[in-house]
Tab-separated table of C-alpha atoms and ligand atoms in Angstrom:
chain	number	residue	atom	x	y	z
A	1	MET	CA	-78.353	-2.774	-79.040
A	2	GLY	CA	-79.846	0.355	-77.552
A	3	ASP	CA	-83.283	-1.126	-76.979
A	4	ALA	CA	-82.686	-3.454	-74.032
A	5	GLU	CA	-85.859	-4.545	-72.273
A	6	VAL	CA	-84.085	-5.303	-69.011
A	7	THR	CA	-80.965	-3.711	-67.534
A	8	ILE	CA	-78.931	-5.889	-65.204
A	9	VAL	CA	-76.189	-4.334	-63.109
A	10	GLY	CA	-73.381	-6.673	-62.030
A	11	GLY	CA	-71.906	-9.464	-64.151
A	12	GLY	CA	-70.959	-11.708	-61.254
A	13	LEU	CA	-72.560	-15.054	-60.493
A	14	ALA	CA	-76.129	-13.840	-60.113
A	15	GLY	CA	-76.058	-11.253	-62.898
A	16	ALA	CA	-74.475	-13.620	-65.427
A	17	GLU	CA	-77.051	-16.330	-64.702
A	18	ALA	CA	-79.926	-13.842	-64.817
A	19	ALA	CA	-78.764	-12.375	-68.143
A	20	TRP	CA	-78.591	-15.840	-69.696
A	21	GLN	CA	-82.000	-16.892	-68.379
A	22	LEU	CA	-83.708	-13.779	-69.707
A	23	ALA	CA	-81.899	-13.805	-73.040
A	24	GLN	CA	-82.759	-17.457	-73.632
A	25	ARG	CA	-86.385	-16.545	-73.071
A	26	GLY	CA	-86.161	-13.966	-75.832
A	27	VAL	CA	-85.656	-10.869	-73.679
A	28	ARG	CA	-83.091	-8.274	-74.789
A	29	VAL	CA	-80.689	-7.596	-71.925
A	30	ALA	CA	-78.108	-4.898	-71.191
A	31	LEU	CA	-75.594	-6.265	-68.688
A	32	ILE	CA	-73.569	-3.558	-66.952
A	33	GLU	CA	-70.324	-4.750	-65.374
A	34	MET	CA	-67.765	-2.302	-64.013
A	35	LYS	CA	-64.683	-4.492	-64.558
A	36	PRO	CA	-62.090	-3.739	-65.850
A	37	ALA	CA	-62.787	-0.007	-65.396
A	38	ALA	CA	-63.081	-0.614	-61.650
A	39	PHE	CA	-62.613	-3.624	-59.375
A	40	THR	CA	-64.034	-4.451	-55.962
A	41	PRO	CA	-61.318	-5.175	-53.370
A	42	ALA	CA	-61.816	-8.930	-53.939
A	43	HIS	CA	-62.215	-9.195	-57.733
A	44	GLN	CA	-59.050	-9.374	-59.846
A	45	ASP	CA	-59.993	-10.689	-63.275
A	46	PRO	CA	-61.928	-8.870	-66.001
A	47	GLY	CA	-64.039	-11.965	-66.761
A	48	LEU	CA	-67.695	-12.342	-65.816
A	49	ALA	CA	-68.816	-14.770	-63.064
A	50	GLU	CA	-65.501	-14.549	-61.235
A	51	LEU	CA	-65.114	-16.741	-58.147
A	52	VAL	CA	-63.400	-14.505	-55.612
A	53	CYS	CA	-62.247	-17.039	-53.062
A	54	SER	CA	-62.620	-20.824	-52.980
A	55	ASN	CA	-63.285	-22.655	-56.252
A	56	SER	CA	-65.923	-24.960	-54.746
A	57	PHE	CA	-69.684	-25.002	-55.228
A	58	GLY	CA	-70.084	-27.444	-52.350
A	59	ALA	CA	-70.909	-31.137	-52.304
A	60	ARG	CA	-72.281	-32.810	-55.431
A	61	GLY	CA	-74.473	-35.519	-53.904
A	62	ILE	CA	-78.203	-34.936	-54.171
A	63	GLU	CA	-78.517	-35.914	-50.491
A	64	THR	CA	-76.640	-32.721	-49.538
A	65	ALA	CA	-78.069	-29.200	-49.393
A	66	ALA	CA	-75.650	-27.964	-52.077
A	67	GLY	CA	-76.278	-31.018	-54.266
A	68	LEU	CA	-80.031	-30.560	-54.089
A	69	LEU	CA	-79.702	-26.876	-54.946
A	70	GLN	CA	-77.486	-27.767	-57.921
A	71	TRP	CA	-80.147	-30.199	-59.107
A	72	GLU	CA	-82.889	-27.584	-58.813
A	73	ALA	CA	-80.792	-24.970	-60.637
A	74	SER	CA	-79.929	-27.486	-63.305
A	75	THR	CA	-83.593	-28.405	-63.772
A	76	LEU	CA	-84.219	-24.747	-64.593
A	77	GLY	CA	-81.401	-24.772	-67.138
A	78	SER	CA	-78.758	-22.925	-65.106
A	79	LEU	CA	-75.887	-21.986	-67.389
A	80	LEU	CA	-73.485	-21.526	-64.489
A	81	VAL	CA	-74.144	-24.914	-62.906
A	82	HIS	CA	-73.844	-26.508	-66.356
A	83	GLU	CA	-70.475	-24.799	-66.960
A	84	ALA	CA	-69.312	-25.617	-63.423
A	85	ARG	CA	-69.817	-29.301	-64.217
A	86	ARG	CA	-68.026	-28.921	-67.555
A	87	GLN	CA	-65.062	-27.137	-65.963
A	88	ALA	CA	-64.929	-29.352	-62.863
A	89	VAL	CA	-61.587	-30.356	-61.369
A	90	PRO	CA	-61.103	-33.453	-59.161
A	91	ALA	CA	-62.201	-32.512	-55.628
A	92	GLY	CA	-63.594	-35.657	-54.012
A	93	ARG	CA	-67.290	-35.241	-53.425
A	94	ALA	CA	-67.275	-31.492	-54.054
A	95	LEU	CA	-68.102	-29.673	-57.268
A	96	ALA	CA	-64.951	-27.578	-57.678
A	97	VAL	CA	-63.985	-25.804	-60.886
A	98	ASP	CA	-61.052	-24.348	-62.740
A	99	ARG	CA	-62.029	-20.771	-61.945
A	100	LYS	CA	-60.281	-19.224	-64.950
A	101	LYS	CA	-61.861	-21.621	-67.450
A	102	PHE	CA	-65.230	-21.281	-65.720
A	103	SER	CA	-65.224	-17.495	-65.947
A	104	SER	CA	-63.884	-17.549	-69.535
A	105	ALA	CA	-66.598	-19.972	-70.634
A	106	ILE	CA	-69.371	-17.852	-69.112
A	107	THR	CA	-67.907	-14.664	-70.580
A	108	ALA	CA	-67.742	-16.288	-74.021
A	109	ARG	CA	-71.308	-17.620	-73.852
A	110	LEU	CA	-72.781	-14.279	-72.803
A	111	SER	CA	-70.647	-12.240	-75.216
A	112	ALA	CA	-71.779	-14.407	-78.133
A	113	HIS	CA	-75.470	-14.199	-77.251
A	114	PRO	CA	-77.369	-11.995	-79.709
A	115	ALA	CA	-79.819	-10.795	-77.042
A	116	ILE	CA	-77.144	-9.700	-74.555
A	117	GLN	CA	-75.228	-6.462	-74.732
A	118	ILE	CA	-72.386	-6.257	-72.204
A	119	ARG	CA	-71.481	-2.737	-71.147
A	120	ARG	CA	-68.272	-2.282	-69.207
A	121	GLU	CA	-69.011	0.724	-66.999
A	122	VAL	CA	-69.556	1.619	-63.377
A	123	ALA	CA	-73.221	2.125	-62.507
A	124	ARG	CA	-73.277	5.039	-60.086
A	125	ALA	CA	-77.027	4.879	-59.491
A	126	ILE	CA	-79.924	2.492	-60.023
A	127	PRO	CA	-80.685	2.572	-63.770
A	128	SER	CA	-83.621	4.758	-64.683
A	129	SER	CA	-85.195	2.184	-67.028
A	130	ARG	CA	-87.540	-0.516	-65.738
A	131	PRO	CA	-87.372	-3.398	-65.165
A	132	ALA	CA	-83.892	-3.198	-63.689
A	133	LEU	CA	-82.126	-5.996	-61.843
A	134	LEU	CA	-79.344	-5.278	-59.355
A	135	CYS	CA	-76.860	-8.108	-58.850
A	136	THR	CA	-73.857	-6.154	-57.616
A	137	GLY	CA	-73.063	-8.494	-54.784
A	138	PRO	CA	-71.489	-8.230	-51.358
A	139	LEU	CA	-68.969	-5.603	-52.468
A	140	THR	CA	-71.332	-3.330	-54.399
A	141	ALA	CA	-69.456	-0.191	-55.471
A	142	ASP	CA	-69.944	2.797	-53.176
A	143	ALA	CA	-71.925	5.277	-55.287
A	144	LEU	CA	-74.539	2.680	-56.249
A	145	ALA	CA	-74.766	1.419	-52.666
A	146	ARG	CA	-75.370	4.979	-51.480
A	147	ASP	CA	-78.117	5.466	-54.076
A	148	LEU	CA	-79.756	2.221	-53.017
A	149	GLN	CA	-79.466	3.208	-49.377
A	150	HIS	CA	-81.022	6.564	-50.180
A	151	ARG	CA	-84.006	4.848	-51.855
A	152	ILE	CA	-84.766	2.220	-49.241
A	153	GLY	CA	-83.612	3.938	-46.066
A	154	GLU	CA	-80.321	3.715	-44.229
A	155	ALA	CA	-81.425	1.083	-41.774
A	156	SER	CA	-82.171	-1.527	-44.462
A	157	LEU	CA	-78.809	-1.844	-46.223
A	158	TYR	CA	-75.895	-3.347	-44.338
A	159	PHE	CA	-72.185	-3.212	-45.070
A	160	GLN	CA	-70.798	-5.584	-42.525
A	161	ASP	CA	-71.813	-9.060	-41.635
A	162	ALA	CA	-71.173	-10.387	-38.163
A	163	ILE	CA	-72.522	-13.909	-38.367
A	164	SER	CA	-73.101	-16.187	-35.414
A	165	PRO	CA	-73.182	-19.943	-35.970
A	166	ILE	CA	-76.542	-21.602	-36.559
A	167	LEU	CA	-77.335	-25.022	-35.106
A	168	LEU	CA	-79.753	-27.711	-36.183
A	169	GLY	CA	-82.463	-27.774	-33.505
A	170	GLU	CA	-82.669	-31.544	-33.301
A	171	SER	CA	-78.962	-31.759	-32.427
A	172	ILE	CA	-79.298	-29.623	-29.266
A	173	ASP	CA	-79.389	-31.598	-26.010
A	174	ARG	CA	-82.717	-30.588	-24.422
A	175	SER	CA	-81.830	-32.372	-21.193
A	176	VAL	CA	-79.145	-29.701	-20.598
A	177	VAL	CA	-80.408	-26.448	-22.150
A	178	PHE	CA	-83.456	-24.745	-20.655
A	179	PRO	CA	-86.067	-22.546	-22.364
A	180	ALA	CA	-86.452	-19.072	-20.820
A	181	SER	CA	-86.274	-15.368	-21.565
A	182	ARG	CA	-84.520	-12.950	-19.230
A	183	HIS	CA	-86.787	-12.125	-16.279
A	184	ASP	CA	-89.436	-14.160	-18.135
A	185	ARG	CA	-90.435	-10.980	-19.904
A	186	THR	CA	-91.243	-12.289	-23.329
A	187	GLY	CA	-92.004	-15.937	-22.702
A	188	ALA	CA	-89.556	-18.799	-23.110
A	189	ASP	CA	-88.253	-17.682	-26.477
A	190	TYR	CA	-84.619	-18.660	-25.968
A	191	LEU	CA	-82.828	-21.883	-25.226
A	192	ASN	CA	-80.131	-21.270	-22.619
A	193	CYS	CA	-76.913	-23.256	-22.328
A	194	PRO	CA	-75.774	-22.978	-18.690
A	195	LEU	CA	-72.042	-22.782	-17.862
A	196	ASP	CA	-70.578	-23.169	-14.380
A	197	ARG	CA	-67.472	-21.151	-13.510
A	198	ALA	CA	-64.933	-23.865	-14.420
A	199	THR	CA	-66.566	-24.604	-17.789
A	200	TYR	CA	-66.848	-20.899	-18.525
A	201	GLU	CA	-63.191	-20.202	-17.769
A	202	ALA	CA	-62.045	-23.155	-19.886
A	203	PHE	CA	-64.263	-21.873	-22.724
A	204	VAL	CA	-62.834	-18.344	-22.509
A	205	ALA	CA	-59.265	-19.691	-22.485
A	206	ALA	CA	-59.977	-21.857	-25.543
A	207	LEU	CA	-61.541	-18.908	-27.408
A	208	VAL	CA	-58.481	-16.741	-26.820
A	209	GLU	CA	-56.041	-19.426	-27.931
A	210	ALA	CA	-57.926	-20.675	-31.008
A	211	ASP	CA	-56.806	-20.002	-34.601
A	212	GLN	CA	-58.424	-17.014	-36.286
A	213	VAL	CA	-58.965	-16.033	-39.901
A	214	GLN	CA	-57.065	-12.797	-40.510
A	215	PRO	CA	-59.230	-10.003	-41.937
A	216	ARG	CA	-58.382	-8.832	-45.456
A	217	PRO	CA	-57.108	-5.259	-45.711
A	218	PHE	CA	-60.483	-3.988	-46.937
A	219	GLU	CA	-62.253	-5.662	-44.031
A	220	ASP	CA	-59.993	-4.274	-41.348
A	221	GLN	CA	-62.327	-1.515	-40.371
A	222	LYS	CA	-63.967	-0.602	-37.126
A	223	LEU	CA	-66.834	-2.906	-36.216
A	224	PHE	CA	-69.936	-1.793	-34.415
A	225	HIS	CA	-69.660	-2.350	-30.697
A	226	GLY	CA	-72.399	-4.976	-30.786
A	227	CYS	CA	-70.672	-6.910	-33.583
A	228	GLN	CA	-67.298	-7.559	-31.956
A	229	PRO	CA	-66.106	-11.130	-32.479
A	230	ILE	CA	-66.599	-13.196	-29.333
A	231	GLU	CA	-62.881	-14.049	-29.154
A	232	ALA	CA	-62.021	-10.318	-29.201
A	233	LEU	CA	-64.283	-9.763	-26.198
A	234	ALA	CA	-62.835	-12.822	-24.454
A	235	ALA	CA	-59.311	-11.454	-24.934
A	236	ARG	CA	-60.210	-8.321	-22.966
A	237	GLY	CA	-60.457	-10.208	-19.696
A	238	VAL	CA	-61.857	-13.382	-18.244
A	239	ASP	CA	-65.057	-11.709	-17.017
A	240	THR	CA	-65.902	-9.665	-20.116
A	241	LEU	CA	-68.233	-12.252	-21.662
A	242	ALA	CA	-69.909	-13.108	-18.345
A	243	PHE	CA	-70.791	-9.427	-18.003
A	244	GLY	CA	-71.550	-9.045	-21.710
A	245	PRO	CA	-73.263	-11.369	-24.197
A	246	MET	CA	-73.039	-14.358	-21.838
A	247	ARG	CA	-74.464	-12.606	-18.778
A	248	PRO	CA	-76.859	-14.817	-16.831
A	249	VAL	CA	-78.923	-11.953	-15.398
A	250	GLY	CA	-82.607	-12.795	-15.087
A	251	LEU	CA	-82.125	-16.491	-15.854
A	252	VAL	CA	-82.581	-19.367	-13.423
A	253	ASP	CA	-81.747	-22.928	-14.409
A	254	PRO	CA	-84.855	-24.895	-13.381
A	255	ARG	CA	-82.739	-27.995	-12.775
A	256	THR	CA	-80.557	-26.377	-10.126
A	257	GLY	CA	-82.861	-23.565	-9.039
A	258	LYS	CA	-79.847	-21.247	-9.381
A	259	ARG	CA	-78.517	-18.646	-11.730
A	260	PRO	CA	-75.705	-20.164	-13.853
A	261	HIS	CA	-72.295	-18.467	-13.858
A	262	ALA	CA	-72.785	-17.648	-17.563
A	263	VAL	CA	-75.126	-18.628	-20.409
A	264	VAL	CA	-75.019	-18.880	-24.163
A	265	GLN	CA	-78.463	-18.061	-25.485
A	266	LEU	CA	-79.856	-19.727	-28.597
A	267	ARG	CA	-82.457	-17.779	-30.527
A	268	ARG	CA	-84.800	-19.411	-33.000
A	269	GLU	CA	-84.184	-18.667	-36.659
A	270	ASP	CA	-87.534	-19.983	-37.863
A	271	LYS	CA	-91.027	-20.402	-36.503
A	272	GLU	CA	-90.762	-24.161	-36.212
A	273	GLY	CA	-87.532	-24.077	-34.218
A	274	LEU	CA	-85.590	-26.186	-36.718
A	275	LEU	CA	-82.651	-23.754	-36.628
A	276	TRP	CA	-81.113	-21.912	-33.659
A	277	ASN	CA	-78.725	-18.960	-33.729
A	278	MET	CA	-75.963	-18.704	-31.096
A	279	VAL	CA	-76.575	-15.167	-29.845
A	280	GLY	CA	-73.469	-12.966	-29.683
A	281	CYS	CA	-71.161	-15.675	-31.020
A	282	GLN	CA	-70.050	-13.904	-34.206
A	283	THR	CA	-66.479	-14.942	-34.706
A	284	ARG	CA	-63.414	-14.930	-36.897
A	285	LEU	CA	-62.217	-18.306	-35.612
A	286	LYS	CA	-61.284	-20.838	-38.275
A	287	HIS	CA	-64.012	-23.386	-38.967
A	288	GLY	CA	-62.352	-26.333	-37.219
A	289	ALA	CA	-61.627	-24.165	-34.175
A	290	GLN	CA	-65.259	-23.001	-34.032
A	291	ARG	CA	-66.593	-26.537	-33.956
A	292	ARG	CA	-64.095	-27.576	-31.282
A	293	VAL	CA	-64.471	-24.547	-29.003
A	294	PHE	CA	-68.247	-24.069	-29.269
A	295	ARG	CA	-68.805	-27.744	-28.529
A	296	MET	CA	-67.337	-27.076	-25.063
A	297	ILE	CA	-70.647	-25.366	-24.286
A	298	PRO	CA	-73.011	-27.613	-22.297
A	299	GLY	CA	-76.013	-28.756	-24.332
A	300	ILE	CA	-74.402	-28.342	-27.741
A	301	GLU	CA	-71.505	-30.789	-27.428
A	302	LYS	CA	-72.899	-32.783	-30.346
A	303	ALA	CA	-74.543	-29.955	-32.223
A	304	VAL	CA	-74.693	-29.935	-36.001
A	305	PHE	CA	-73.596	-26.517	-37.318
A	306	VAL	CA	-75.605	-25.640	-40.411
A	307	ARG	CA	-73.658	-22.406	-40.714
A	308	LEU	CA	-70.469	-21.344	-39.009
A	309	GLY	CA	-69.720	-17.854	-37.784
A	310	SER	CA	-67.852	-15.113	-39.611
A	311	VAL	CA	-67.225	-11.401	-39.624
A	312	HIS	CA	-66.684	-9.924	-43.059
A	313	ARG	CA	-67.597	-7.084	-45.336
A	314	ASN	CA	-70.927	-7.771	-46.962
A	315	THR	CA	-73.439	-5.460	-48.551
A	316	PHE	CA	-76.943	-6.882	-48.312
A	317	LEU	CA	-80.533	-5.781	-47.936
A	318	ASN	CA	-82.853	-6.504	-45.072
A	319	ALA	CA	-84.881	-8.684	-47.437
A	320	PRO	CA	-87.958	-9.379	-45.282
A	321	ARG	CA	-88.319	-5.644	-44.736
A	322	VAL	CA	-87.720	-4.253	-48.215
A	323	LEU	CA	-88.271	-7.014	-50.788
A	324	SER	CA	-91.515	-8.400	-52.180
A	325	ASP	CA	-92.208	-12.120	-52.710
A	326	THR	CA	-90.686	-11.710	-56.178
A	327	LEU	CA	-87.439	-10.060	-55.034
A	328	ALA	CA	-88.592	-6.580	-56.117
A	329	LEU	CA	-88.118	-3.479	-53.986
A	330	ARG	CA	-91.433	-2.799	-52.269
A	331	GLN	CA	-90.815	0.922	-52.765
A	332	ASP	CA	-89.966	0.561	-56.451
A	333	PRO	CA	-91.397	-2.696	-57.853
A	334	GLY	CA	-89.617	-2.203	-61.177
A	335	VAL	CA	-86.286	-2.820	-59.448
A	336	HIS	CA	-85.493	-6.439	-58.663
A	337	ILE	CA	-82.574	-7.680	-56.584
A	338	GLY	CA	-80.609	-10.877	-57.233
A	339	GLY	CA	-77.678	-12.701	-55.706
A	340	GLN	CA	-76.002	-12.043	-52.429
A	341	LEU	CA	-77.280	-8.461	-52.284
A	342	ALA	CA	-80.764	-9.947	-51.737
A	343	GLY	CA	-79.657	-11.688	-48.534
A	344	VAL	CA	-78.457	-15.147	-49.523
A	345	GLU	CA	-74.917	-16.315	-48.809
A	346	GLY	CA	-72.685	-18.407	-51.047
A	347	TYR	CA	-71.776	-18.952	-54.693
A	348	LEU	CA	-74.508	-21.431	-55.502
A	349	GLU	CA	-77.147	-19.568	-53.522
A	350	SER	CA	-76.243	-16.375	-55.394
A	351	ILE	CA	-76.584	-18.130	-58.754
A	352	VAL	CA	-79.996	-19.497	-57.785
A	353	CYS	CA	-81.105	-16.125	-56.446
A	354	GLY	CA	-80.078	-14.499	-59.746
A	355	LEU	CA	-81.934	-17.199	-61.649
A	356	MET	CA	-85.103	-16.716	-59.603
A	357	ALA	CA	-84.917	-12.938	-59.992
A	358	ALA	CA	-84.735	-13.454	-63.767
A	359	LEU	CA	-87.838	-15.674	-63.703
A	360	PHE	CA	-89.705	-13.072	-61.675
A	361	VAL	CA	-88.661	-10.284	-64.064
A	362	HIS	CA	-89.694	-12.417	-67.021
A	363	GLY	CA	-93.077	-13.009	-65.404
A	364	ALA	CA	-93.478	-9.279	-64.768
A	365	LEU	CA	-92.701	-8.500	-68.430
A	366	ALA	CA	-95.322	-11.009	-69.514
A	367	GLY	CA	-97.835	-9.610	-67.018
A	368	ARG	CA	-98.087	-12.774	-64.932
A	369	LEU	CA	-97.040	-13.507	-61.395
A	370	VAL	CA	-94.504	-16.313	-61.017
A	371	PRO	CA	-94.985	-17.841	-57.571
A	372	PRO	CA	-91.778	-18.819	-55.759
A	373	PRO	CA	-91.087	-22.566	-55.505
A	374	PRO	CA	-92.689	-24.283	-52.509
A	375	PRO	CA	-90.730	-24.160	-49.223
A	376	GLU	CA	-90.226	-27.951	-49.342
A	377	THR	CA	-87.614	-27.290	-52.060
A	378	MET	CA	-84.161	-25.834	-51.334
A	379	THR	CA	-84.750	-22.853	-53.610
A	380	GLY	CA	-88.190	-22.332	-52.070
A	381	GLY	CA	-86.745	-22.653	-48.561
A	382	LEU	CA	-84.227	-19.906	-49.307
A	383	MET	CA	-86.899	-17.687	-50.874
A	384	ARG	CA	-89.153	-18.239	-47.870
A	385	TYR	CA	-86.293	-17.265	-45.568
A	386	LEU	CA	-85.901	-13.969	-47.445
A	387	ARG	CA	-89.638	-13.339	-47.028
A	388	GLU	CA	-90.278	-14.521	-43.512
A	389	ALA	CA	-87.080	-14.210	-41.456
A	390	ASP	CA	-87.295	-11.783	-38.549
A	391	PRO	CA	-86.272	-8.358	-39.940
A	392	ALA	CA	-84.950	-7.352	-36.525
A	393	THR	CA	-82.208	-9.973	-36.633
A	394	PHE	CA	-81.935	-10.678	-40.367
A	395	GLN	CA	-78.650	-12.146	-41.604
A	396	PRO	CA	-77.806	-13.750	-44.957
A	397	MET	CA	-78.444	-17.466	-45.255
A	398	ASN	CA	-76.877	-20.371	-47.094
A	399	ALA	CA	-78.653	-23.548	-48.266
A	400	ASN	CA	-79.305	-26.096	-45.519
A	401	PHE	CA	-81.907	-28.698	-44.635
A	402	GLY	CA	-83.106	-26.707	-41.643
A	403	LEU	CA	-84.777	-24.318	-44.111
A	404	LEU	CA	-87.146	-27.063	-45.239
A	405	PRO	CA	-90.297	-27.774	-43.189
A	406	ALA	CA	-90.159	-30.727	-40.819
A	407	LEU	CA	-91.485	-34.067	-42.051
A	408	PRO	CA	-94.755	-35.305	-40.592
A	409	GLN	CA	-93.176	-38.595	-39.488
A	410	ARG	CA	-90.174	-39.188	-37.194
A	411	LEU	CA	-87.303	-40.930	-38.956
A	412	PRO	CA	-83.616	-41.594	-38.228
A	413	ARG	CA	-81.377	-38.723	-39.379
A	414	GLN	CA	-80.115	-40.192	-42.659
A	415	GLN	CA	-83.540	-41.413	-43.709
A	416	ARG	CA	-85.049	-38.081	-42.775
A	417	ARG	CA	-82.609	-36.296	-45.047
A	418	LEU	CA	-83.382	-38.631	-47.957
A	419	ALA	CA	-87.112	-38.224	-47.374
A	420	LYS	CA	-86.698	-34.441	-47.480
A	421	VAL	CA	-84.759	-34.734	-50.733
A	422	GLU	CA	-87.456	-36.916	-52.327
A	423	ARG	CA	-90.163	-34.527	-51.164
A	424	ALA	CA	-88.157	-31.553	-52.488
A	425	ARG	CA	-87.646	-33.121	-55.909
A	426	ALA	CA	-91.303	-34.007	-56.307
A	427	ALA	CA	-92.421	-30.544	-55.149
A	428	PHE	CA	-89.939	-28.833	-57.451
A	429	LEU	CA	-91.014	-30.780	-60.531
A	430	GLU	CA	-94.653	-30.148	-59.689
A	431	TRP	CA	-93.952	-26.396	-59.358
A	432	VAL	CA	-92.114	-26.374	-62.690
A	433	ARG	CA	-95.045	-28.144	-64.323
A	434	ARG	CA	-97.691	-25.978	-62.659
A	435	ILE	CA	-96.248	-22.618	-63.583
A	436	GLU	CA	-94.847	-23.821	-66.869
A	437	VAL	CA	-91.350	-22.638	-66.114
A	438	VAL	CA	-89.252	-24.591	-68.514
A	439	GLY	CA	-85.529	-24.951	-68.282
A	440	VAL	CA	-83.902	-23.060	-71.113
A	441	GLU	CA	-81.564	-24.636	-73.652
A	442	ARG	CA	-77.880	-24.398	-72.843
B	501	FAD	C1	-64.111	-11.842	-50.115
B	501	FAD	C2	-65.251	-12.806	-50.333
B	501	FAD	C3	-65.005	-14.170	-50.408
B	501	FAD	C4	-66.062	-15.072	-50.613
B	501	FAD	N1	-65.794	-16.389	-50.678
B	501	FAD	C5	-66.784	-17.273	-50.919
B	501	FAD	C6	-66.499	-18.669	-51.042
B	501	FAD	O1	-65.359	-19.092	-50.955
B	501	FAD	N2	-67.530	-19.527	-51.279
B	501	FAD	C7	-68.808	-19.078	-51.402
B	501	FAD	O2	-69.707	-19.902	-51.625
B	501	FAD	N3	-69.107	-17.763	-51.285
B	501	FAD	C8	-68.131	-16.849	-51.040
B	501	FAD	N4	-68.418	-15.512	-50.920
B	501	FAD	C9	-69.822	-15.078	-50.917
B	501	FAD	C10	-70.567	-14.966	-52.259
B	501	FAD	O3	-71.059	-16.203	-52.571
B	501	FAD	C11	-69.828	-14.417	-53.412
B	501	FAD	O4	-69.467	-13.105	-53.092
B	501	FAD	C12	-70.644	-14.420	-54.724
B	501	FAD	O5	-69.763	-14.106	-55.740
B	501	FAD	C13	-71.841	-13.499	-54.749
B	501	FAD	O6	-72.430	-13.502	-56.028
B	501	FAD	P1	-73.119	-12.175	-56.635
B	501	FAD	O7	-73.411	-12.441	-58.034
B	501	FAD	O8	-74.194	-11.762	-55.728
B	501	FAD	O9	-71.971	-11.065	-56.522
B	501	FAD	P2	-70.562	-11.023	-57.285
B	501	FAD	O10	-70.188	-12.366	-57.784
B	501	FAD	O11	-69.623	-10.314	-56.354
B	501	FAD	O12	-70.834	-10.123	-58.545
B	501	FAD	C14	-71.084	-8.744	-58.443
B	501	FAD	C15	-70.554	-8.056	-59.701
B	501	FAD	O13	-71.042	-6.738	-59.719
B	501	FAD	C16	-70.009	-5.868	-60.125
B	501	FAD	N5	-70.335	-4.540	-59.594
B	501	FAD	C17	-70.374	-4.141	-58.314
B	501	FAD	N6	-70.775	-2.860	-58.222
B	501	FAD	C18	-70.983	-2.441	-59.508
B	501	FAD	C19	-71.408	-1.211	-60.067
B	501	FAD	N7	-71.740	-0.138	-59.327
B	501	FAD	N8	-71.499	-1.112	-61.422
B	501	FAD	C20	-71.207	-2.172	-62.218
B	501	FAD	N9	-70.801	-3.361	-61.721
B	501	FAD	C21	-70.710	-3.496	-60.371
B	501	FAD	C22	-68.754	-6.507	-59.576
B	501	FAD	O14	-67.588	-6.106	-60.289
B	501	FAD	C23	-69.041	-7.986	-59.735
B	501	FAD	O15	-68.574	-8.483	-60.960
B	501	FAD	C24	-67.386	-14.588	-50.725
B	501	FAD	C25	-67.623	-13.220	-50.646
B	501	FAD	C26	-66.574	-12.328	-50.471
B	501	FAD	C27	-66.863	-10.860	-50.395
């Protein structure tokens, strides 16, 4: 098939889903996957849609962020979510799969599709034909990454992700933290968690002793100075953090009238203040250790972590700076981006981002604009994050309820979650009806 209408690069989670979605809508697709000619440092199997680490797509229940996203993807006819359910293995409330069978099933479905041509080759540059869809993921091969970087500018493509935890705003104790910016220069943009000397020293000791995730060989590279894990800084000496990211300079706790010994600053992730980022707390601590140690910080003892910290290799775009509302490069609107490369984080999120990119490409081919789902939905919340997050501090995001706008009424936590789910489902179905996006046959 030499007459493909769309070229997709990358047959991982996003690319496989996108190829299926387009092909089922009658579009001829060339899917370029470099395996087995070349492998990223994490991929090992020649199959498409390979899961490189855990075999879990997160919780199944519709009342969870992952469950809601699965439902939305399924409503749009996601092949990968459908196959994940077919290849599920017992895993309590999680949707976990037999990774080998999952990948084999996807590979078989795409290989047998008359509108999909799979080409096993390394793409060294963005394809010249348009539309093109790049879904090469967090470990995009070097030559292509360099070409992309060349097109959009060096400062907009990242290769390393130093992620600080994100907290649910409503779980922060406002009777302890205080809003202020250093020297009150830019208004009270931050929430500050004050630590006295004893609390600070106990925190530093706990950081140094806590269990860490060991970097993989391909991740063991020099990190930028500003991206050092907090435990690495703590290990340099008891005062390093108090003179570094936790310095209290220019901050006075209004409750004591004094400068605290140290502070952890929380920076808002969204306009409404539903989500707060722990500034400078990127970490390689294991998840349980993060929850335990960070909850020693005054004001966030009972915080809900919507995302935990990590430091790992990750190629991704500064989406709010370089992508349009339809996941196309602003500088080259014929090139769309899907999956983790677009700035989402996680298996399921990457599938959904590939699916959305396919819908946008399909709309472009038909000469009509497909609006993204409303922000009340999980897919829409993720898409809005890619559009509206602050480009200066942009980091990839996973699905969570903090992405969805607050409800007009105050409700207890569990009820609030259910109300958000109901609102999301209604808004999603209405969007599907309004733009006549129909789920494809599987
Ligand atoms: C080491 C690691 C572990 C992870 N673990 C998890 C986890 O446990 N749970 C989770 O939810 N998320 C995890 N993620 C994050 C993320 O969800 C996955 O990486 C996910 O697979 C991303 O989907 P994708 O389709 O964007 O990219 P991928 O699934 O990585 O697919 C990209 C595809 O593009 C191909 N490719 C790359 N460059 C080229 C090129 N130039 N030419 C042709 N083909 C190319 C690759 O071979 C690959 O098949 C992990 C990420 C990494 C790096």
